[in-house]
Tab-separated table of C-alpha atoms in Angstrom:
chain	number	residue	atom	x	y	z
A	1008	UNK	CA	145.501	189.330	242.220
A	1009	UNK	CA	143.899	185.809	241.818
A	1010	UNK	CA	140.820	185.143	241.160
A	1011	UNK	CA	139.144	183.241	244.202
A	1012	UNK	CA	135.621	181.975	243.707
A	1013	UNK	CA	132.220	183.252	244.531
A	1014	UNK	CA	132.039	184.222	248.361
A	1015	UNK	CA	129.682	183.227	250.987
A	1016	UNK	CA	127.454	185.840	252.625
A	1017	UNK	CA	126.067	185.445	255.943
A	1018	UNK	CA	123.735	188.019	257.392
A	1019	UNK	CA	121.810	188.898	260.249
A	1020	UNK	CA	118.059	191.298	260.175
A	1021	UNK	CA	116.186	193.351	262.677
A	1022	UNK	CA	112.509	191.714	262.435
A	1023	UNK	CA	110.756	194.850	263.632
A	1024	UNK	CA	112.547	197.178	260.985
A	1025	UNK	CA	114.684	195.243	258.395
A	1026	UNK	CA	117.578	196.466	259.014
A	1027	UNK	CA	120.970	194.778	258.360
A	1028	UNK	CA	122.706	193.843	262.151
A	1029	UNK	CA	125.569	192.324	260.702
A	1030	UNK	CA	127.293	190.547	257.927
A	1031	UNK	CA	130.359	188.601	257.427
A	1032	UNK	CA	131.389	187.229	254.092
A	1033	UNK	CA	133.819	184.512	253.549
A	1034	UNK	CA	134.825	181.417	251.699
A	1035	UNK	CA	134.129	178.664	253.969
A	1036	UNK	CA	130.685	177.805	253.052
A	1037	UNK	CA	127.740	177.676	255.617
A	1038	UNK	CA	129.250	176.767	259.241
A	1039	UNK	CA	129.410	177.416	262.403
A	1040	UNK	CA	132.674	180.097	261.326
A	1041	UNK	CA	130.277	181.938	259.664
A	1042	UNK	CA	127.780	181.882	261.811
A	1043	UNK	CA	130.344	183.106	264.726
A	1044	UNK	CA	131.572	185.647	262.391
A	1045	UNK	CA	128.099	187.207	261.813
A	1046	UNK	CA	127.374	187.003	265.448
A	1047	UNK	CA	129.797	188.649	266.495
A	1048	UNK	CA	130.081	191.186	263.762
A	1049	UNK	CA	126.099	191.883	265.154
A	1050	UNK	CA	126.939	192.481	268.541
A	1051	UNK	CA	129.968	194.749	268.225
A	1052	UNK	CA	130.265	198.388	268.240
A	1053	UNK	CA	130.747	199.467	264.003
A	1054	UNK	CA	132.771	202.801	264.643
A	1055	UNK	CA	135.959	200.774	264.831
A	1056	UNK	CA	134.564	198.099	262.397
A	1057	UNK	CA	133.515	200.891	259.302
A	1058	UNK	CA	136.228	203.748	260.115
A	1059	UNK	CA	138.062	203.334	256.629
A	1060	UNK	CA	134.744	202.961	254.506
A	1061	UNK	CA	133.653	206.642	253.337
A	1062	UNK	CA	129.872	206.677	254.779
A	1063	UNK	CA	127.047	209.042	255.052
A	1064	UNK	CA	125.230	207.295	258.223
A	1065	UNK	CA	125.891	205.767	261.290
A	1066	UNK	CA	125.856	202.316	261.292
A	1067	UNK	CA	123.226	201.885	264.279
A	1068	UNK	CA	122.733	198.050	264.827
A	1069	UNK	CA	124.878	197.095	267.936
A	1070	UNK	CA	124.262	195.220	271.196
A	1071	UNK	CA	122.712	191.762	272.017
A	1072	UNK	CA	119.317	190.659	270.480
A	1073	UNK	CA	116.905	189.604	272.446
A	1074	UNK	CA	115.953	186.311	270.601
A	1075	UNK	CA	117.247	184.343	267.033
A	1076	UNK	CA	115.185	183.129	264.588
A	1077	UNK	CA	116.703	179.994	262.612
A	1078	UNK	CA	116.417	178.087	260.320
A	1079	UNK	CA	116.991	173.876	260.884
A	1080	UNK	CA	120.500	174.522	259.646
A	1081	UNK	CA	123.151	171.730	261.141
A	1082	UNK	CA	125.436	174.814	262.089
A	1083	UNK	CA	122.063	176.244	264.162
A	1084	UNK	CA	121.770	172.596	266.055
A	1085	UNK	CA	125.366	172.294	266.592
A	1086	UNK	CA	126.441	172.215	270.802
A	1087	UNK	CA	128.911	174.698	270.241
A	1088	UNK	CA	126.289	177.676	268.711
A	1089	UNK	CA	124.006	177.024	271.337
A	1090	UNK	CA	126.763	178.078	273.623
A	1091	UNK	CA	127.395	181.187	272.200
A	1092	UNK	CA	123.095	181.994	272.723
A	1093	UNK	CA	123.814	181.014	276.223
A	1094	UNK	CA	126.820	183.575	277.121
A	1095	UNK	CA	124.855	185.630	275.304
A	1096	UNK	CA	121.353	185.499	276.393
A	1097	UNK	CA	119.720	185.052	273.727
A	1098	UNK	CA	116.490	182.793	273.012
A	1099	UNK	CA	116.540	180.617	269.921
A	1100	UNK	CA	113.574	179.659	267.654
A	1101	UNK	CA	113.661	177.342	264.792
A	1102	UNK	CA	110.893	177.466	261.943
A	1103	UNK	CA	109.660	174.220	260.751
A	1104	UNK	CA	111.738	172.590	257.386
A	1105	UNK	CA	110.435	174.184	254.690
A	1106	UNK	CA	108.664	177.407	255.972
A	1107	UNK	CA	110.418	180.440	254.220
A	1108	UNK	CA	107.810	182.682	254.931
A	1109	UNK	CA	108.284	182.261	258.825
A	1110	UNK	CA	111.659	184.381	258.392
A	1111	UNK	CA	110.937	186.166	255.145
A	1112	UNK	CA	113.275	189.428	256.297
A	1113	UNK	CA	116.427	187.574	255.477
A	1114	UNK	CA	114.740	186.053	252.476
A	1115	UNK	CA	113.864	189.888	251.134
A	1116	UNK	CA	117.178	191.262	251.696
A	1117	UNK	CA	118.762	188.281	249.727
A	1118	UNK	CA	116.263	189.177	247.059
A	1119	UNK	CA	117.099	193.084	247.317
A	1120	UNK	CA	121.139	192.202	245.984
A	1121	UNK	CA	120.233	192.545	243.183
A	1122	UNK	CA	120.635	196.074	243.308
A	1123	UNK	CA	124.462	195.452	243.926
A	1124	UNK	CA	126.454	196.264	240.438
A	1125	UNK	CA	130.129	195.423	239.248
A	1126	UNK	CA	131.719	197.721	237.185
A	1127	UNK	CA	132.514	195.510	234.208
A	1128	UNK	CA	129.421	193.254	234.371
A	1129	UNK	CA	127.927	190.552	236.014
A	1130	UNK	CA	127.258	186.783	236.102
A	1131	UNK	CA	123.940	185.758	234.221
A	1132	UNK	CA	122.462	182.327	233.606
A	1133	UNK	CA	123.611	181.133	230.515
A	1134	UNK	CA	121.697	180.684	227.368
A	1135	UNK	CA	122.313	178.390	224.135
A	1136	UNK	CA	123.989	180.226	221.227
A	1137	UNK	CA	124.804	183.485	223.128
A	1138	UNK	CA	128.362	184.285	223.825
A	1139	UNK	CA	128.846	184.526	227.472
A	1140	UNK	CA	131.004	186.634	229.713
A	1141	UNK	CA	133.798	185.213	231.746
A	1142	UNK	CA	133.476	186.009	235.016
A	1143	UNK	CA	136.607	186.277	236.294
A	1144	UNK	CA	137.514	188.780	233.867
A	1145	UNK	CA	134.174	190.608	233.092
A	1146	UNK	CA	132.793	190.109	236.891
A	1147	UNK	CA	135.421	190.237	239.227
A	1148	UNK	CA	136.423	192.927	241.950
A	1149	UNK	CA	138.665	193.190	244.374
A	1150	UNK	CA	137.474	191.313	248.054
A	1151	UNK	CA	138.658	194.448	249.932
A	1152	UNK	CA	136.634	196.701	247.259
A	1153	UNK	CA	133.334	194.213	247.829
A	1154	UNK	CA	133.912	193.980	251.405
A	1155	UNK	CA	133.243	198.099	251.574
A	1156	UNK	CA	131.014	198.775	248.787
A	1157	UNK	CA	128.945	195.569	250.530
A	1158	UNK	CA	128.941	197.903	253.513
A	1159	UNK	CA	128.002	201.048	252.475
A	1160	UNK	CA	124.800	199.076	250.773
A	1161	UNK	CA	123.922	198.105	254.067
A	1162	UNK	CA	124.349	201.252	255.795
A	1163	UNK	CA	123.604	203.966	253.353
A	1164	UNK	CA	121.633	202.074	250.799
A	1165	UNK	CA	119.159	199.271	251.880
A	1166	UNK	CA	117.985	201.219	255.305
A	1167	UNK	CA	116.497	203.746	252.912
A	1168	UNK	CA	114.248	201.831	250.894
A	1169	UNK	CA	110.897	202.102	251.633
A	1170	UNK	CA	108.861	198.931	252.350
A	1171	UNK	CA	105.703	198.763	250.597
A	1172	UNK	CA	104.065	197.192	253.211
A	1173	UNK	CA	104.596	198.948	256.067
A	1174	UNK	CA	105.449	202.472	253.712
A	1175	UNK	CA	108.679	203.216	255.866
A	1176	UNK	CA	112.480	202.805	255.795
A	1177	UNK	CA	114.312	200.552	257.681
A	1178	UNK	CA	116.387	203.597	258.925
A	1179	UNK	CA	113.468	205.258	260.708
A	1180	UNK	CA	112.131	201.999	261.850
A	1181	UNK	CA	115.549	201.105	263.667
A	1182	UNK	CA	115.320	204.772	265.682
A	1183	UNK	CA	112.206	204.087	266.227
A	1184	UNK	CA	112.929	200.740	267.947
A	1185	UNK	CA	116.022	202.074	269.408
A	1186	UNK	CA	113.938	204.732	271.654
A	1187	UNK	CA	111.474	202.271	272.744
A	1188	UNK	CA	113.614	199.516	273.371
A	1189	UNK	CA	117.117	199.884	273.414
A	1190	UNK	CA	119.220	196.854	272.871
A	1191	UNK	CA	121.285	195.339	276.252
A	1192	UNK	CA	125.002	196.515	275.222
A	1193	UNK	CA	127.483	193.487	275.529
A	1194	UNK	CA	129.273	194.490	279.274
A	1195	UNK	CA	132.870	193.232	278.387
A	1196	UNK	CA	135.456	194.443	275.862
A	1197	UNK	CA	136.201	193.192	272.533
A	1198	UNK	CA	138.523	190.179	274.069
A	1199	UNK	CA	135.758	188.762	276.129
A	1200	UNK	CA	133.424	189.288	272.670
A	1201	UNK	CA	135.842	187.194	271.115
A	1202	UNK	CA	135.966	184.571	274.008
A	1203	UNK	CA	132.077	184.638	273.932
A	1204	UNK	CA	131.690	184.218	270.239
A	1205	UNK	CA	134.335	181.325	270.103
A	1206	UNK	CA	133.595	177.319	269.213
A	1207	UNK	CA	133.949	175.069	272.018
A	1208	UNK	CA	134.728	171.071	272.465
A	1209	UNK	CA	135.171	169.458	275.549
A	1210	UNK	CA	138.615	168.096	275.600
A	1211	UNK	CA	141.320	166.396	277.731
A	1212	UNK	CA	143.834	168.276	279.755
A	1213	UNK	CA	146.925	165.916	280.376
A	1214	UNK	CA	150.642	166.670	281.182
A	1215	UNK	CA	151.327	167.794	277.432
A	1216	UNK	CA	148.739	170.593	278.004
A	1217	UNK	CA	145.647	170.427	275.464
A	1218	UNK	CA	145.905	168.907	271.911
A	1219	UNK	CA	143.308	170.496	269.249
A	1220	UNK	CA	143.775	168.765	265.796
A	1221	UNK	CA	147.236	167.918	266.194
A	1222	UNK	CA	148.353	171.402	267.444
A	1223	UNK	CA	149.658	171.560	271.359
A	1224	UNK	CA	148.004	174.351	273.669
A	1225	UNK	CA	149.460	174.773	277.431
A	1226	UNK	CA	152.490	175.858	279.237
A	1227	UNK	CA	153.296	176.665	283.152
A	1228	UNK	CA	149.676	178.724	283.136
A	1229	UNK	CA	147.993	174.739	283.646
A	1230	UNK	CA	150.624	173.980	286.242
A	1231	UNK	CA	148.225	175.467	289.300
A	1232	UNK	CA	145.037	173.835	287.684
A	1233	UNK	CA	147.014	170.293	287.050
A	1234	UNK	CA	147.762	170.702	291.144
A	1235	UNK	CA	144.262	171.370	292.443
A	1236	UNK	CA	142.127	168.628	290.398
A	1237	UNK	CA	144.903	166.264	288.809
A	1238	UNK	CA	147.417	165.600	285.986
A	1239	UNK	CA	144.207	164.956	283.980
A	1240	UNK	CA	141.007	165.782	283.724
A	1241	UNK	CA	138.313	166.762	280.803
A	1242	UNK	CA	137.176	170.327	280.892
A	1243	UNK	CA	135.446	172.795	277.368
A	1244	UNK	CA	137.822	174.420	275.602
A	1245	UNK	CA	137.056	177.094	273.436
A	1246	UNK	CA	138.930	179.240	270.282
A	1247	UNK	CA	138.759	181.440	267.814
A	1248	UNK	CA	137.874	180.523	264.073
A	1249	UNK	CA	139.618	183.609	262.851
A	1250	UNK	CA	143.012	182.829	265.016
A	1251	UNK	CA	144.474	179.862	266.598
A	1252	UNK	CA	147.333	181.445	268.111
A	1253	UNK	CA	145.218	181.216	271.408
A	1254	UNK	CA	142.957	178.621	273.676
A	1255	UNK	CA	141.270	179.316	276.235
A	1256	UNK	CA	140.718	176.110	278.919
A	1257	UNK	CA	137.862	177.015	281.694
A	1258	UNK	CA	138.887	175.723	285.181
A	1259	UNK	CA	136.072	173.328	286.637
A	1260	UNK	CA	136.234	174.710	289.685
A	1261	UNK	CA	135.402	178.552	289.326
A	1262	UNK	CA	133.965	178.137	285.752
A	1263	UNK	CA	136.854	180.986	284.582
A	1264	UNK	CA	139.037	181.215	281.809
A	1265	UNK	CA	142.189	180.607	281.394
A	1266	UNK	CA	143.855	181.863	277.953
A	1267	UNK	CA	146.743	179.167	276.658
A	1268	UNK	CA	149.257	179.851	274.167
A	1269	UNK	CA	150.083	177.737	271.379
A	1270	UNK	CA	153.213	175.975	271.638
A	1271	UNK	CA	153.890	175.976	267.573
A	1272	UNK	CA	153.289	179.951	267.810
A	1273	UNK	CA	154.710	180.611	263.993
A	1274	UNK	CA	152.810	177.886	262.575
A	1275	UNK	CA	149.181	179.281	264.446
A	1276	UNK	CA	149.765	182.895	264.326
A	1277	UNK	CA	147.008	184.489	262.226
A	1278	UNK	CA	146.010	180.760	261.111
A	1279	UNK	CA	142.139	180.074	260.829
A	1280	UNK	CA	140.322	176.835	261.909
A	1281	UNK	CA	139.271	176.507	258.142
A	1282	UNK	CA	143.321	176.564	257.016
A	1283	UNK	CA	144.232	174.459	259.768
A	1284	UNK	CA	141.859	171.572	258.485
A	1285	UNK	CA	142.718	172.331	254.670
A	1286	UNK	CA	146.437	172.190	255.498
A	1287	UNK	CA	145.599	168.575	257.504
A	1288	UNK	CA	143.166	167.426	254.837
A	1289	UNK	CA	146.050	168.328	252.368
A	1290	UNK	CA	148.709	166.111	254.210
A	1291	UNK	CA	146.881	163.336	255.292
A	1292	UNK	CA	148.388	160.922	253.281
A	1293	UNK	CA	151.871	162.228	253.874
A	1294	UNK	CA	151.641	162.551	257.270
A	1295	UNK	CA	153.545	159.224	258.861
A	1296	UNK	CA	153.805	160.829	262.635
A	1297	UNK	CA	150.122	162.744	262.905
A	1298	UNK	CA	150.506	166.375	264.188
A	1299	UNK	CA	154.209	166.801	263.723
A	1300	UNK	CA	155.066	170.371	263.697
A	1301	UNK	CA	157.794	169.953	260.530
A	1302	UNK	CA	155.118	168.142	258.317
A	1303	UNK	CA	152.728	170.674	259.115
A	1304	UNK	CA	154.653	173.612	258.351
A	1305	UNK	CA	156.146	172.147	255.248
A	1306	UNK	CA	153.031	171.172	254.109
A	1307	UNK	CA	151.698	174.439	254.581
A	1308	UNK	CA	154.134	176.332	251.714
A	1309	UNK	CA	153.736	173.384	249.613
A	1310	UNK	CA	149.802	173.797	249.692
A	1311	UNK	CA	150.439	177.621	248.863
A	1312	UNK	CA	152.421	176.734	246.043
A	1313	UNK	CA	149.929	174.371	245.124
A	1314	UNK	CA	147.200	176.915	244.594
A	1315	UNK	CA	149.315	179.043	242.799
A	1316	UNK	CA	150.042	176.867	240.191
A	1317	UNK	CA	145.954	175.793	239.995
A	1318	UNK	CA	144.483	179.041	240.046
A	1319	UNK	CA	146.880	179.955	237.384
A	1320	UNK	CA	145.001	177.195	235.173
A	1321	UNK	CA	141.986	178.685	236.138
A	1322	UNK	CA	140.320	176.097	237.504
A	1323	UNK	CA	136.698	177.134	239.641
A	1324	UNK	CA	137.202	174.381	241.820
A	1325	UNK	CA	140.780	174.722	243.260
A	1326	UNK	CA	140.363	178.737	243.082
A	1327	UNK	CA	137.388	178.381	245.722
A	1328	UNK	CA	139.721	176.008	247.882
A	1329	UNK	CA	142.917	178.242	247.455
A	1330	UNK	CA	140.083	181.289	248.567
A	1331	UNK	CA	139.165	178.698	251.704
A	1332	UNK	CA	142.942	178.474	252.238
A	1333	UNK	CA	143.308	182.202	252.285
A	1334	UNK	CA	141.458	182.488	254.920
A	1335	UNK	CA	140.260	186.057	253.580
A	1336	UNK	CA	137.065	187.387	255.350
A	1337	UNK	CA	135.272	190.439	256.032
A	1338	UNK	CA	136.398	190.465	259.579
A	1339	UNK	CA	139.921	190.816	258.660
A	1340	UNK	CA	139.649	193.135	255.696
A	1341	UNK	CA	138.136	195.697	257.986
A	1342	UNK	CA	139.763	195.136	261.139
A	1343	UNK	CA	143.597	196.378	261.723
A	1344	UNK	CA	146.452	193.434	262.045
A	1345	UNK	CA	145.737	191.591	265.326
A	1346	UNK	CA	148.431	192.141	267.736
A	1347	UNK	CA	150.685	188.774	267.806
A	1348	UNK	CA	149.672	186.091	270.214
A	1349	UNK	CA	150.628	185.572	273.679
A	1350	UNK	CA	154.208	184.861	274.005
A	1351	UNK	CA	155.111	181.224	275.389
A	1352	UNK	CA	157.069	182.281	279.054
A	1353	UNK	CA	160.340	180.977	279.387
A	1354	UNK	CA	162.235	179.934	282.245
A	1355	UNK	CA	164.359	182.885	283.601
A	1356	UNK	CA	168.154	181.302	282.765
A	1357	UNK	CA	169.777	179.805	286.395
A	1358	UNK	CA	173.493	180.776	286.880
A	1359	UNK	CA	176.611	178.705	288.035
A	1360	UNK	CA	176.018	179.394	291.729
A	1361	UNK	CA	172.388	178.942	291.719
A	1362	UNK	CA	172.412	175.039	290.477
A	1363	UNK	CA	175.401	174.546	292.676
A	1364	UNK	CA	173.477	173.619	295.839
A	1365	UNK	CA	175.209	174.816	299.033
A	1366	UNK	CA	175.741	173.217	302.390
A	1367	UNK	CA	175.438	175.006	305.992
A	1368	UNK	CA	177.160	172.617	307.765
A	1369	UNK	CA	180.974	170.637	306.854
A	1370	UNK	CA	181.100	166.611	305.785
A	1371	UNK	CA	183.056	164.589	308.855
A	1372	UNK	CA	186.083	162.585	307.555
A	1373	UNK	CA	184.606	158.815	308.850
A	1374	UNK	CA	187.990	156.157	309.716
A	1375	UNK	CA	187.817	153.347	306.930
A	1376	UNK	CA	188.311	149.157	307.898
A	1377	UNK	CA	188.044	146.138	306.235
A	1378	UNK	CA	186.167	142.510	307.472
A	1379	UNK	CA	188.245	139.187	306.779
């Protein structure tokens, strides 16, 4: 029941029609999170995604685009987004710095929120000698309650407006498209969407297994992989921004995938890249032994409790970091509670008469003597 801070929205647009792909909203500021939320939030099938908003339409926009049009954004540039196109199959274009009118879809639907209303008022720019409202009493809403009115605005509102321009909807437009080119579906399930969708680095794998900002990935699944090419070697690694519970290490032989536990699995269930780096931003000073899974952990409650005593001062700069720490997005408002993470295998436990080795054959009794 906090009050968290203004949240980011990130958005993708059908050029052809104007109509809204996918969104994902979130407190981490522009990135490449967001832009792997969005992505994959535009690719996915929405029955799942929308089935506990009330809505009078379909939400139609699913399967792969055919190209991206960006802007010179650092998160655009970045190795690990260009990746993504590439599983994908998508072509990227970036407009020239300062062009807004070489993607003005994205720029129009930005301009169209306006239409979005609280129900106890909204944040205006303020002017001298006019008593102003406070937002976070007069302006605020749940993020569960934005999350779904934010989607049936998409889906039932901004489709049918009609553009002036071309004097059609977006809705019709998108059908229209849909029939004469219908969008490649994405082959695999939602797993292999998430594995597609995921940031990647190329890291070491040594006999500890894979380290990712202090937390330890690997177990006996690296064992067969650590025989065949050595005890170390540098392969890409990739995970999920929403969930570090899970790693996935691609073998350089094959080029597959092989999904690694983490080894501090109540510390990184249901954790997000953004928390982990708060939590380690938080601690850096503290920390004397860098990565240590006590620290971490400890540091982790006293960072909650930290929040909770600044928000309660109500303070707009350490409510938008307690929101970061949160870890709140769209994503995970709509979706149901991810199944835990891959257990860590354990050793099956050895009995008395299995370590005591056995012998087939008796020890001869040798005659002893001694040399003056």
């Amino acid at each position: 029941g906090l009050p968290l801070g203004r949240p980011l929205l990130t958005a993708m647009i059908d050029a052809f029609s104007g109509y809204v792909l996918g969104i994902y909203v979130s407190f981490y500021g522009p990135g490449l999170s967001s832009v792997a939320g969005v992505i994959r939030n535009a690719v996915m099938p929405k029955a799942d995604f929308v089935r506990g908003v009330n809505l009078e339409h379909r939400w139609l926009a699913e399967g792969i685009p055919d190209e991206l049009l960006l802007d010179n954004g650092m998160e655009f540039h970045a190795r690990a987004f260009q990746a993504m196109a590439w599983e994908l199959g998508c072509d990227l274009m970036y407009c020239r710095v300062r062009t807004p009118w070489l993607k003005p879809h994205v720029e129009r639907f930005f301009g169209s929120l306006n239409h979005l209303t609280l129900t106890r008022g909204r944040i205006h720019k303020r002017v001298a000698n006019v008593l102003n409202v406070d937002p976070r009493e007069d302006a605020a809403i749940m993020f569960s309650d934005f999350v779904k009115g934010l989607i049936m605005f998409v889906v039932d509102v901004h489709p049918f407006e009609v553009n002036e321009r071309k004097l059609a909807r977006p809705y019709d437009l998108m059908l229209e498209g849909l029939a004469d080119c219908p969008p490649a579906m994405f082959p695999g399930d939602m797993e292999a969407l998430r594995l597609t969708s995921a940031l990647s680095k190329t890291l070491t794998v040594g006999p500890g297994g894979v380290e990712l900002h202090g937390l330890p990935f690997g177990g006996p699944e690296l064992l067969p992989l650590r025989k065949q090419i050595g005890e170390r070697f540098r392969t890409l690694v990739k995970w999920d921004p929403d969930d570090l519970s899970i790693l996935w290490i691609q073998n350089p032989l094959d080029q597959s995938w092989i999904p690694s536990p983490c080894r501090w699995h109540d510390y990184a269930n249901g954790l997000s890249w953004n928390q982990h780096l708060l939590i380690r931003r938080f601690t850096r000073n503290e920390l004397k032994l860098s990565g240590a899974y006590e620290h971490l952990w400890a540091a982790r409650l006293r960072l909650h409790d930290h929040w909770l005593d600044a928000t309660a001062r109500k303070s707009s700069a350490d409510s938008l970091l307690a929101a970061r720490y949160s870890g709140i997005t769209s994503a995970r408002v709509m979706l149901p509670k991810p199944e835990d993470a891959m257990p860590i295998p354990t050793a099956a436990p050895i009995s008395d008469q299995e370590a005591t080795p056995g012998f087939d054959r008796e020890i001869p009794s040798f005659d002893s003597f001694e040399i003056e």
